[in-house]
PDB file of C-alpha atoms in Angstrom:
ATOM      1  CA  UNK A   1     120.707  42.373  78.797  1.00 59.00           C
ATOM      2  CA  UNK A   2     119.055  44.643  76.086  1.00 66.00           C
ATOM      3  CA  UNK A   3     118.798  42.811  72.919  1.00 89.00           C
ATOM      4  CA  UNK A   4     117.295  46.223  70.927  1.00 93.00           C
ATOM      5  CA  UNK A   5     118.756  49.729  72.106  1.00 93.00           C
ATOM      6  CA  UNK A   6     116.901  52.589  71.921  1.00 95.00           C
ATOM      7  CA  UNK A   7     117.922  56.444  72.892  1.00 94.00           C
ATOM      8  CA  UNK A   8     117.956  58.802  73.807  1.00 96.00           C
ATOM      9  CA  UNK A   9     115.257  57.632  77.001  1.00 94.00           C
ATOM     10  CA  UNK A  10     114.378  61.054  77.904  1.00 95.00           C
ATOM     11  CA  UNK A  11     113.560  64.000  75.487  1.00 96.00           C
ATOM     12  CA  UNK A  12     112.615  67.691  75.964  1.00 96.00           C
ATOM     13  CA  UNK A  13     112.460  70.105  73.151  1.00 95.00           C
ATOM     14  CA  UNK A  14     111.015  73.213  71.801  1.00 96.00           C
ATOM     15  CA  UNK A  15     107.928  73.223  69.407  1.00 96.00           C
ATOM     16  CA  UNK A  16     108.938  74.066  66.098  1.00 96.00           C
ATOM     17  CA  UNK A  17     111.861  71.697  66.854  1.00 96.00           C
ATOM     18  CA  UNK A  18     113.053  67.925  65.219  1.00 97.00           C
ATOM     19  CA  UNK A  19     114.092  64.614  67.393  1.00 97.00           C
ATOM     20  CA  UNK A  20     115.606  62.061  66.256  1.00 97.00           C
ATOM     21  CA  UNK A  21     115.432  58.592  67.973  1.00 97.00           C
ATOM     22  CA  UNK A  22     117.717  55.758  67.095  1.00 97.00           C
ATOM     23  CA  UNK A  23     117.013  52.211  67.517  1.00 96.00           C
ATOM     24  CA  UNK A  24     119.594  49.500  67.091  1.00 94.00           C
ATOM     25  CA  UNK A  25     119.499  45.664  67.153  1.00 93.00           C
ATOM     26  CA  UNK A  26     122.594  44.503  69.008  1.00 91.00           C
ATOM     27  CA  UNK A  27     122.649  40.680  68.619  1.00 86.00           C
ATOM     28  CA  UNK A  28     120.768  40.392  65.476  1.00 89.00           C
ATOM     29  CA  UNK A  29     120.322  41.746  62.203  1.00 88.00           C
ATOM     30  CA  UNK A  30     117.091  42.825  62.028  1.00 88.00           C
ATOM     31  CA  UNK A  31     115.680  43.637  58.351  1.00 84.00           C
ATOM     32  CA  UNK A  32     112.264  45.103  59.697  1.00 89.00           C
ATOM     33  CA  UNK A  33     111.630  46.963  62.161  1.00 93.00           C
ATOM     34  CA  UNK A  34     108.769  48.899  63.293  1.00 93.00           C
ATOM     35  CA  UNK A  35     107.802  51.731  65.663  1.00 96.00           C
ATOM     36  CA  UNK A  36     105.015  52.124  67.679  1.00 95.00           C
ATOM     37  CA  UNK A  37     103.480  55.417  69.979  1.00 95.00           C
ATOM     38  CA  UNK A  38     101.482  55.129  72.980  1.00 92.00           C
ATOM     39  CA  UNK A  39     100.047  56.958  75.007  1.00 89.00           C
ATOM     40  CA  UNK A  40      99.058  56.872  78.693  1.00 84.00           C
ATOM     41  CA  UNK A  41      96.973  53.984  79.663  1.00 80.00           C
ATOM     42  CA  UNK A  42      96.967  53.173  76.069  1.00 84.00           C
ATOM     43  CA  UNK A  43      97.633  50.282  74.103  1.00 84.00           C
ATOM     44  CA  UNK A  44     100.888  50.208  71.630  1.00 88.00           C
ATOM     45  CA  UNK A  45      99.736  52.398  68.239  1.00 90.00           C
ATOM     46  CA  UNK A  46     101.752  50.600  65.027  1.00 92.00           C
ATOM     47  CA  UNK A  47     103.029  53.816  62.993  1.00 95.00           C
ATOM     48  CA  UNK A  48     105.104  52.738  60.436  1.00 94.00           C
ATOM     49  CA  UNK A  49     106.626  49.324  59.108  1.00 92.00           C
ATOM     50  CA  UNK A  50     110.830  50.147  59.177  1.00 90.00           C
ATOM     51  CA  UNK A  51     112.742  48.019  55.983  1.00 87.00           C
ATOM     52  CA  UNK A  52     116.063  48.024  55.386  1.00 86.00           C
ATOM     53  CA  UNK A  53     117.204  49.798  52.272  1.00 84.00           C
ATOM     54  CA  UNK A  54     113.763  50.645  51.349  1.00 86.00           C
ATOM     55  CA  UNK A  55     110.899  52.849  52.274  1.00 89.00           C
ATOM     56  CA  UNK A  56     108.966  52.608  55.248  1.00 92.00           C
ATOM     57  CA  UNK A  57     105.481  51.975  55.231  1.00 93.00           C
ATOM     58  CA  UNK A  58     103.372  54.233  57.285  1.00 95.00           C
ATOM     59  CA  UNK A  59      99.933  52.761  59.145  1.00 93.00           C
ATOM     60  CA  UNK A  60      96.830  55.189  57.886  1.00 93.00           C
ATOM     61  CA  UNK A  61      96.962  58.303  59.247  1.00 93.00           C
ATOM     62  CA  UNK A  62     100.381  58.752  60.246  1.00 95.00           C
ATOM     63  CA  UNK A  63     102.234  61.658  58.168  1.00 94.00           C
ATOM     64  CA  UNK A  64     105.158  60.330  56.781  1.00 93.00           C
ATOM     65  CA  UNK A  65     106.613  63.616  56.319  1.00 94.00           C
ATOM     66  CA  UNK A  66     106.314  64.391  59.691  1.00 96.00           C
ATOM     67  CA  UNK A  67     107.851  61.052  61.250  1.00 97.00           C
ATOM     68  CA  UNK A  68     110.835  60.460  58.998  1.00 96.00           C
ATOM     69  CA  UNK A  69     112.335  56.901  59.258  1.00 94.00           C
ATOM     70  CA  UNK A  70     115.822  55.887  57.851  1.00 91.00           C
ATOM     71  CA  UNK A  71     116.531  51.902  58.010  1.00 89.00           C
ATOM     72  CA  UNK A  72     119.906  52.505  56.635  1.00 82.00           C
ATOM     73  CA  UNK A  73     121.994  49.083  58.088  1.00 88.00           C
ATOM     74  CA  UNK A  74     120.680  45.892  59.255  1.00 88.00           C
ATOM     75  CA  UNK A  75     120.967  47.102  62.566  1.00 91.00           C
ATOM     76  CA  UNK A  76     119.836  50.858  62.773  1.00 93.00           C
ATOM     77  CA  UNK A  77     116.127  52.207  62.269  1.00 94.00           C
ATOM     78  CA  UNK A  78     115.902  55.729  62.970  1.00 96.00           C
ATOM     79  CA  UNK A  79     112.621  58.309  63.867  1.00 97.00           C
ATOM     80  CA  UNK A  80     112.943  62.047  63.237  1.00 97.00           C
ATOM     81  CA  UNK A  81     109.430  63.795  64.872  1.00 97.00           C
ATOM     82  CA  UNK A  82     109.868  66.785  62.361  1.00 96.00           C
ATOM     83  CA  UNK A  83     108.555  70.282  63.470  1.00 96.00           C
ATOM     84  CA  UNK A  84     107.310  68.988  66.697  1.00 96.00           C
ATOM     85  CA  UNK A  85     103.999  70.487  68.563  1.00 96.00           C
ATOM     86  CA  UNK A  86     103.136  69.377  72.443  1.00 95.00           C
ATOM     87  CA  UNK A  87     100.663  67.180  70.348  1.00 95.00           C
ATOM     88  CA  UNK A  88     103.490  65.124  69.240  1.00 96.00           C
ATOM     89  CA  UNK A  89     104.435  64.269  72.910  1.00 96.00           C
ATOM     90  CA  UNK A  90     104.120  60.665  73.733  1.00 95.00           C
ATOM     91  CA  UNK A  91     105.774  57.085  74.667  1.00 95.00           C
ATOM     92  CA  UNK A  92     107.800  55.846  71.546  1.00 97.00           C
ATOM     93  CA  UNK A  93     109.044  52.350  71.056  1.00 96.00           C
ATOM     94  CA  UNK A  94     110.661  50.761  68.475  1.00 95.00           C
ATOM     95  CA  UNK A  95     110.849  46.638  68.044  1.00 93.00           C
ATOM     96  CA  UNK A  96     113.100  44.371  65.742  1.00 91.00           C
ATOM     97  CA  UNK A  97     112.246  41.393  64.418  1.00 84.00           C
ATOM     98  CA  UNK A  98     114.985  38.232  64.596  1.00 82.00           C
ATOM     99  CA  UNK A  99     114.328  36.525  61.435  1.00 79.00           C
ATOM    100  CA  UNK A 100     116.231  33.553  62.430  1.00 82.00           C
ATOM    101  CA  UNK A 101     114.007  32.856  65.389  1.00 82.00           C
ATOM    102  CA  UNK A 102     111.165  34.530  64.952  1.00 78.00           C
ATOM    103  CA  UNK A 103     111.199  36.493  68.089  1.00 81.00           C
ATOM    104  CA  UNK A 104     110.163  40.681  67.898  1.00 84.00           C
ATOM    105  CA  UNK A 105     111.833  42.469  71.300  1.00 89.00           C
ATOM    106  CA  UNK A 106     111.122  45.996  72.330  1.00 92.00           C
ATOM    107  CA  UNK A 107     113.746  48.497  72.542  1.00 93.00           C
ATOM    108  CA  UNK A 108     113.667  50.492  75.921  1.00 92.00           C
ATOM    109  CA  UNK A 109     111.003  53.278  74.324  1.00 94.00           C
ATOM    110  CA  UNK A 110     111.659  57.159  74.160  1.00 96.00           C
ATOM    111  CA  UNK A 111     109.080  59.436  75.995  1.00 96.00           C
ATOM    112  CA  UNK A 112     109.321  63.234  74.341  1.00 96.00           C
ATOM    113  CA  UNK A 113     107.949  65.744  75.843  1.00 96.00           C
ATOM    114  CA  UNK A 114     107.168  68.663  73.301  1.00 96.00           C
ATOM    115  CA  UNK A 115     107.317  72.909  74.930  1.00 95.00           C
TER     116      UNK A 115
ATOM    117  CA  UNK B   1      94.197  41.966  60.023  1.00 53.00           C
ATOM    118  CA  UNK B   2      93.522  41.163  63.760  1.00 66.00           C
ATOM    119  CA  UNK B   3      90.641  41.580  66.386  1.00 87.00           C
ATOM    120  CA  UNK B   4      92.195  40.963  69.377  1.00 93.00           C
ATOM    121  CA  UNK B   5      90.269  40.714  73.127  1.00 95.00           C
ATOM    122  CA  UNK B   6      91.649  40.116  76.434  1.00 96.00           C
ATOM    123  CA  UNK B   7      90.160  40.808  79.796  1.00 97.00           C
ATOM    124  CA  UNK B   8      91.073  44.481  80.979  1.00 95.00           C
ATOM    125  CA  UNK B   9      91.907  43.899  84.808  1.00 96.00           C
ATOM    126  CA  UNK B  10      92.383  40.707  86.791  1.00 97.00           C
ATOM    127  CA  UNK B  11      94.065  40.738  90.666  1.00 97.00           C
ATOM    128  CA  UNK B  12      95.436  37.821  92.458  1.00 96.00           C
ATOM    129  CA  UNK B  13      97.104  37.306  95.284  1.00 97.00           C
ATOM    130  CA  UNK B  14     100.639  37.099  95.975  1.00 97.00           C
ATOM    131  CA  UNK B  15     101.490  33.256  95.435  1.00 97.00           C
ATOM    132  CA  UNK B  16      98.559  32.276  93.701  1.00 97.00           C
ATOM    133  CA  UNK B  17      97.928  31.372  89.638  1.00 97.00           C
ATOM    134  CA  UNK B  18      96.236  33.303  87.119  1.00 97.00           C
ATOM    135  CA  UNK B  19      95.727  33.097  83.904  1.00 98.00           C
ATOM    136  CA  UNK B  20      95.035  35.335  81.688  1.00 98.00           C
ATOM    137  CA  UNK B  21      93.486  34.940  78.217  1.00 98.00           C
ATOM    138  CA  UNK B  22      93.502  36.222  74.846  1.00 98.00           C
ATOM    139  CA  UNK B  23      91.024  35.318  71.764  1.00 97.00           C
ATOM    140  CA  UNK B  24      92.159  36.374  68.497  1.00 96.00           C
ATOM    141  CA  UNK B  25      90.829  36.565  64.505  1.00 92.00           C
ATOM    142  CA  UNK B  26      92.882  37.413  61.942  1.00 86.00           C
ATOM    143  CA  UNK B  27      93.576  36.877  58.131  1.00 83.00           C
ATOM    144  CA  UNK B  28      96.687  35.546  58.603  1.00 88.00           C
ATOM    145  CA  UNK B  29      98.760  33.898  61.853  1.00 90.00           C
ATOM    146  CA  UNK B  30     102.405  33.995  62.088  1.00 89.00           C
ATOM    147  CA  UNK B  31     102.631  33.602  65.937  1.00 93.00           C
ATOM    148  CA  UNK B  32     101.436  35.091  68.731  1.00 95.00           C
ATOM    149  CA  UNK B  33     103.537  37.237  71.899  1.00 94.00           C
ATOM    150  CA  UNK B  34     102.896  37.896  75.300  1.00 96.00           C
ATOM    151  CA  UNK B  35     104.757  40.842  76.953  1.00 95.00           C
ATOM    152  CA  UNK B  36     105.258  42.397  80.386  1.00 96.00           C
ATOM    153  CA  UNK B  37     104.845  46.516  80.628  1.00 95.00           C
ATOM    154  CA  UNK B  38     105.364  48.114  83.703  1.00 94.00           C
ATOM    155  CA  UNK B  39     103.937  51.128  83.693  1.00 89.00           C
ATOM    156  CA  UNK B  40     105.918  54.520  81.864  1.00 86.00           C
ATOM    157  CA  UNK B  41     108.583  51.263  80.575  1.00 90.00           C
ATOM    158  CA  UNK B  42     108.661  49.501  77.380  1.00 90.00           C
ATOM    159  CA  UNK B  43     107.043  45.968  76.955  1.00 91.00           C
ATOM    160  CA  UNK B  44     109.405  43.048  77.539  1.00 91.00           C
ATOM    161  CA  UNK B  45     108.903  40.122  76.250  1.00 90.00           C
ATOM    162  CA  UNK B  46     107.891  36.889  77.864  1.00 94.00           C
ATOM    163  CA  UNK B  47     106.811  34.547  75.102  1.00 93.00           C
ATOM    164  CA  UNK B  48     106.452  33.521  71.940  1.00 92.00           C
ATOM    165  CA  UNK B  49     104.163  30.531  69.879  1.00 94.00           C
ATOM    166  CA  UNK B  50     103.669  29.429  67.043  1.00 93.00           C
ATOM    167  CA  UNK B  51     102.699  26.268  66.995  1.00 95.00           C
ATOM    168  CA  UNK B  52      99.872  24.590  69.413  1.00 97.00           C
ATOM    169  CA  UNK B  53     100.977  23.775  72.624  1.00 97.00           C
ATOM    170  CA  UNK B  54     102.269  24.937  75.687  1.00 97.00           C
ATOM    171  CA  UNK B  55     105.274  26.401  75.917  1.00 94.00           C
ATOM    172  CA  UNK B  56     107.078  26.694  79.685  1.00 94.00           C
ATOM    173  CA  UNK B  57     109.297  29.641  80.545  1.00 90.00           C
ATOM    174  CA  UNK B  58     110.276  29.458  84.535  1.00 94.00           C
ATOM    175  CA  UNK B  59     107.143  30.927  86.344  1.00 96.00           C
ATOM    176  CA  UNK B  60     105.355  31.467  83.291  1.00 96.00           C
ATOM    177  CA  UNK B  61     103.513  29.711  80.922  1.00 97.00           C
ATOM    178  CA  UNK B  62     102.027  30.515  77.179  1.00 98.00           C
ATOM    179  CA  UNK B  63      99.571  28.183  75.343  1.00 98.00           C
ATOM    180  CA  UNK B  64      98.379  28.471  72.084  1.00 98.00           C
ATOM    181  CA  UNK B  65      95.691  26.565  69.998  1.00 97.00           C
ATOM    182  CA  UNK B  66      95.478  27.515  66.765  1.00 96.00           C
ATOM    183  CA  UNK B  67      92.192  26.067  65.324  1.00 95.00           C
ATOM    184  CA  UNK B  68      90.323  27.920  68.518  1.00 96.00           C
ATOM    185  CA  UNK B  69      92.206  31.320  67.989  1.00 96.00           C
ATOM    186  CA  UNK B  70      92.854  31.232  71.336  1.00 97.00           C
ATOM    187  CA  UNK B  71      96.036  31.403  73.684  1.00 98.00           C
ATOM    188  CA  UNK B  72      96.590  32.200  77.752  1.00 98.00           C
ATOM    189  CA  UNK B  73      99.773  33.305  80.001  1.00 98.00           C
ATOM    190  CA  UNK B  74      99.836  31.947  83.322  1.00 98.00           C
ATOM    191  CA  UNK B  75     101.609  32.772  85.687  1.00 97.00           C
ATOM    192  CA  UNK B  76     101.942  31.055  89.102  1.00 97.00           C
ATOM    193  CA  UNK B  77     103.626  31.832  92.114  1.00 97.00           C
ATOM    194  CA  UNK B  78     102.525  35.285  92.081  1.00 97.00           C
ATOM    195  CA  UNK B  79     104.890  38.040  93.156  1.00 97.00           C
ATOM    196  CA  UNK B  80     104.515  41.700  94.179  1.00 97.00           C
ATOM    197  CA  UNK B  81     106.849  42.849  91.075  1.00 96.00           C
ATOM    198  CA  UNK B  82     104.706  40.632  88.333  1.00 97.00           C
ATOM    199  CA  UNK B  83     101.844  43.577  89.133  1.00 97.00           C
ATOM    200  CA  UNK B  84     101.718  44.271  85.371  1.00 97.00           C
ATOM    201  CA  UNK B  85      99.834  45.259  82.102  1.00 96.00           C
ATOM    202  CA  UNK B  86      99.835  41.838  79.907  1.00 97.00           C
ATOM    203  CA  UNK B  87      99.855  42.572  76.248  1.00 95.00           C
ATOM    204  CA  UNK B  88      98.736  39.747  73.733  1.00 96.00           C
ATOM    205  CA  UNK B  89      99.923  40.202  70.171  1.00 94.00           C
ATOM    206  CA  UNK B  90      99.393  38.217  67.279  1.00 94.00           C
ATOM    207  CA  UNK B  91     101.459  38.780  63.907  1.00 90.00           C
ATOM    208  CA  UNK B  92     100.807  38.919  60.087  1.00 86.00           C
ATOM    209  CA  UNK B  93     102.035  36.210  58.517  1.00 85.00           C
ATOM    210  CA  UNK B  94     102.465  38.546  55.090  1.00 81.00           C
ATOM    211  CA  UNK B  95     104.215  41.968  56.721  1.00 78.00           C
ATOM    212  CA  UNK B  96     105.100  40.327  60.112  1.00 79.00           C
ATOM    213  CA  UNK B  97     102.888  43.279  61.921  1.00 85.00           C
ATOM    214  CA  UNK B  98     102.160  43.025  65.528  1.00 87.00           C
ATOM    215  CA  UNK B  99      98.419  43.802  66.255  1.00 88.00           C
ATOM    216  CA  UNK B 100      98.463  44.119  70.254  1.00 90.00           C
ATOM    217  CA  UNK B 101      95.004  43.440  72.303  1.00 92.00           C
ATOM    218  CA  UNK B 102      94.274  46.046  75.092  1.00 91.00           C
ATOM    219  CA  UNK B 103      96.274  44.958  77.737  1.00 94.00           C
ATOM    220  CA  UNK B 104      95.179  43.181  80.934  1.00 96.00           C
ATOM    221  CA  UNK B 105      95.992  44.705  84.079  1.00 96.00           C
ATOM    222  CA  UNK B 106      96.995  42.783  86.721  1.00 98.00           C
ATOM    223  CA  UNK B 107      97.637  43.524  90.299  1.00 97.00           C
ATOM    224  CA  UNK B 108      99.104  41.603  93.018  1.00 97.00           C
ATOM    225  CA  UNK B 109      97.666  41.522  96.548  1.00 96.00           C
ATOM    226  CA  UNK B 110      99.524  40.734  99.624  1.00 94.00           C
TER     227      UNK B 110
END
């Protein structure tokens, strides 16, 4: 089964609108996690480094006030696409990383569609 | 960071072997992935290595040498279902970031 669980799967919303996508480690504690975007027939996009009771750390040109993440427990990263334009419509996945055996799985990705 | 090339398309036929490689530079090696992604799904991961060698998972295989920057996935006994982007990935040993290559596209023939 699902080692990382992501949701919602499926998103549709408004522009103008937020989303928020949750991503949760569920045999691990995972201290980082990140979250990537891609787009069709694209490779994975890193957009931000997710740390546990700390700041994330955005990749260059990523607005951090527009993608919002909260790493508030050891197992639960969250995205919020703030204000959200069509632009913003894309394939989002989030990973976590098990320290203890160095492994990084996927969580099942989100794909929002932006009005 | 990384610079990362694998081929972009490779097709087989169903029971045969490929392999599929992946040449890598980076600043700093803390293990390199291979993952599955079917297409509109998440990756899924198959492998991981970080130390030289070959490393055997059921139908598939990952090999790493370090000193060459180089690693492959094979996979043998081709099925329909294993039609597939391949992502290689190699990670930062200082932030633990996951620089993916391209993808190789692989399709399965009857």
């Amino acid at each position: 089964g699902a080692v990382v669980s992501q949701h919602p799967s499926w998103v549709i919303c408004k522009s103008g609108t937020s989303v928020k996508i949750e991503c949760r480690s569920l045999d691990f504690q995972a201290t980082t996690m990140f979250w990537y975007r891609q787009f069709p027939k694209q490779s994975l996009m890193l957009m931000a480094t997710s740390n546990e009771g700390s700041k994330a750390t955005y990749e260059q040109g990523v607005e951090k006030d527009k993608f919002l993440i909260n790493h508030a427990s050891l197992t639960l990263s969250t995205l919020t696409v703030t204000s959200a334009h069509p632009e913003d419509s894309s394939f989002y996945i989030c990973s976590a990383h098990n320290r203890n055996t160095g492994e990084l799985f996927f969580g099942e990705g989100s794909r929002l569609t932006v009005l | 960071g990384q610079n990362i090339d694998q081929p972009t398309e490779m097709t087989a036929t169903e029971g045969a072997i490929v392999q599929i490689n992946c040449t890598y530079q980076t600043s700093g090696f803390n293990g390199l992935f291979w993952y599955q992604q079917h297409a509109g799904e998440a990756p899924t991961f198959l492998s991981y290595n970080v130390l030289d060698g070959l490393e055997e998972k059921g139908r598939f295989s990952s090999f790493l040498s370090r000193s060459k920057g180089y690693s492959y996935l094979l996979l043998k006994e081709l099925q329909m279902k294993d039609s597939a982007s391949y992502l290689c990935a190699v990670r930062d040993r200082v932030d633990y970031k996951l620089s993916f290559g391209a993808g190789t596209t692989v399709t399965v023939r009857a």
